[in-house]
Phi, psi and omega in degrees: 000117180300086169291345175290339188261359179254101163252151202095181182253138160285131168246016167212172179283159184268167170219150189244108190293175173303338185253012181079025173278137190257137179228126179200170176277147175227140169282129171301135181288335191251358172192176193281334178294163174268177172220143186272114198236143158246133156245141182268149179265130179207188175280134175280165180289341175260013167101351177272153181292120177234171189234132170247132183297114189242325186208148188206144181231121190294132176223074173324328192287333183269106182231355172269139170303135181110014192293167178284155158312139177285165176243137181266118183249161172305156181085006169091023189242132171262145187241116182245113163276097182288150184299356159289344181097001171297153186231141144253107181257129172231129170291130186283344179280305191259359184051045181257139167294121179259339178198147171211120178172190175166197180285302171106164186297334179281343180267323185223012176098204186251140192283134195266326196222151161297151196280157166247163185225128183231175158320149171253106186295334182272326171238063171317131187085010187247169182265042178239132168229190183244132188253126177237157177205165180240156188236159192277350171272017181077016177255139174262104176272145183224139185236126176283122189226170191275019191221131197269356177170182170308136171309100177278019181242357172284150174290322166214098189259014168198181172298098192092014163083285186244180180303336191259006182052050178273344189083000198247123201270358174287340176280136187284143166289109179318121148292154163283132179297000000 
C-alpha cells in the first residue's frame, strides 16, 4: 500500500466496494473534523499496489477516534455512523452527501459497534432496508434507509463482511427476499 497517498488518521475500519474501492472515515490533518473518504486501488509508480485518494466529504459530527466501520448498501449508498450516533449517507458513484443528521450522544449514548444493514421485513418488496447500531446506554437505534440490504456485489460491505459476521470473504452476502 502506498501510504504516502493516505493523509490523516483513520478513525474507522475500512469497507471495500465492488470495484475494489476502499472507504473509511479519516480525521482531517488540518482540523478536528472527520471525512468520509474513498480511495481507488491502482498501481503505484514502482509497480506495486497503491491507493489513490479520489473523493471525500466532511463529517463534522465524527470527531472522536474509534468510529464504527461504514456499511455499503444496495443501490450504491455508503452509510457512516459516528461514535456520537450521527449518520452520514453518501452516494458511492458521485460521492455526494445525501443525508447528515442523527440523534446525538446525549439522546442515545455512544455507539459501541459497527452498524449492520438488513431488509425492511415489515415492507417486503420495497427498496428500503433498516440500518441498525447499538449504544452504551442500551439503545438499539434503527433508521429506514434507501438500500434493500447489504451490497452483495461489494468485496467487503461491512465490519466482519456479512450479516452473520463471519469475517470470511467466501461467505455469500444474503439477498433480501
